[in-house]
Amino acid sequence: MSQESSFLAALERHRATFAILDQYRGEAEQLLELTRQTLSKGGKVIFLGNGGSAADAQHLAAEFMVRYKAERGPLASIALNTDTSILTAHPNDYEFESVFERQVQGLGKPEDLVIGLTTSGQSENVNRALTAANELGASTVALTGRDGGKVKDIAKLSIIIACEETARIQEAHMFIGHWLCEAIDGVIVSGGLQS
């Protein structure tokens, strides 16, 4: 396969994934409402994930804290996968499967929203963090893919990108994340949220 045809094939797989995103509009609107409620109550949005999903979690937390497009105050958010001391100390003393769970137990509050990103839905550390958040009474959302894996039965809201290709799932997650940032900016500008 030539480089050009490889590029076009990847672009076609991207288009095919994005062509089905409209079926997730209801779940996306629920995510927006949960986020609005969380921030209105003085809660924070907690993102977490592994690998590429960790990078996406960190990216979205930064968009909330700094800004997306609108000039506005910071929105309370954090990515649990950014502290290298915690990410190395906890597995050294305990195990990696509970590294996010422990942070949710220490930082989480009932008014928070915990968003776990896992393309497979099988990431044990994400699943345990969402379980801990549920036990706290926090809102929980999974951005996942494939068939949703175990996480779909843990999170109170799951957005499952029905695709088998990790890169395409992550691209869809970032589209949803960027849309959420834009929509929250719109809520703030219209006076629907104090920040």
mmCIF file of C-alpha atoms in Angstrom, residues 42 66 82 88 103 111 124 133 193:
data_model
loop_
_atom_site.group_PDB
_atom_site.id
_atom_site.type_symbol
_atom_site.label_atom_id
_atom_site.label_comp_id
_atom_site.label_asym_id
_atom_site.label_seq_id
_atom_site.Cartn_x
_atom_site.Cartn_y
_atom_site.Cartn_z
ATOM 1 C CA GLY A 42 -18.717 23.971 43.448
ATOM 2 C CA VAL A 66 -6.940 27.439 31.686
ATOM 3 C CA THR A 82 -0.159 13.682 36.008
ATOM 4 C CA THR A 88 5.327 5.648 41.074
ATOM 5 C CA GLN A 103 -6.630 9.471 44.641
ATOM 6 C CA GLU A 111 -20.381 17.003 44.285
ATOM 7 C CA GLU A 124 -8.802 -2.063 36.144
ATOM 8 C CA ALA A 133 -16.378 7.624 43.043
ATOM 9 C CA LEU A 193 -22.911 28.992 35.303
#
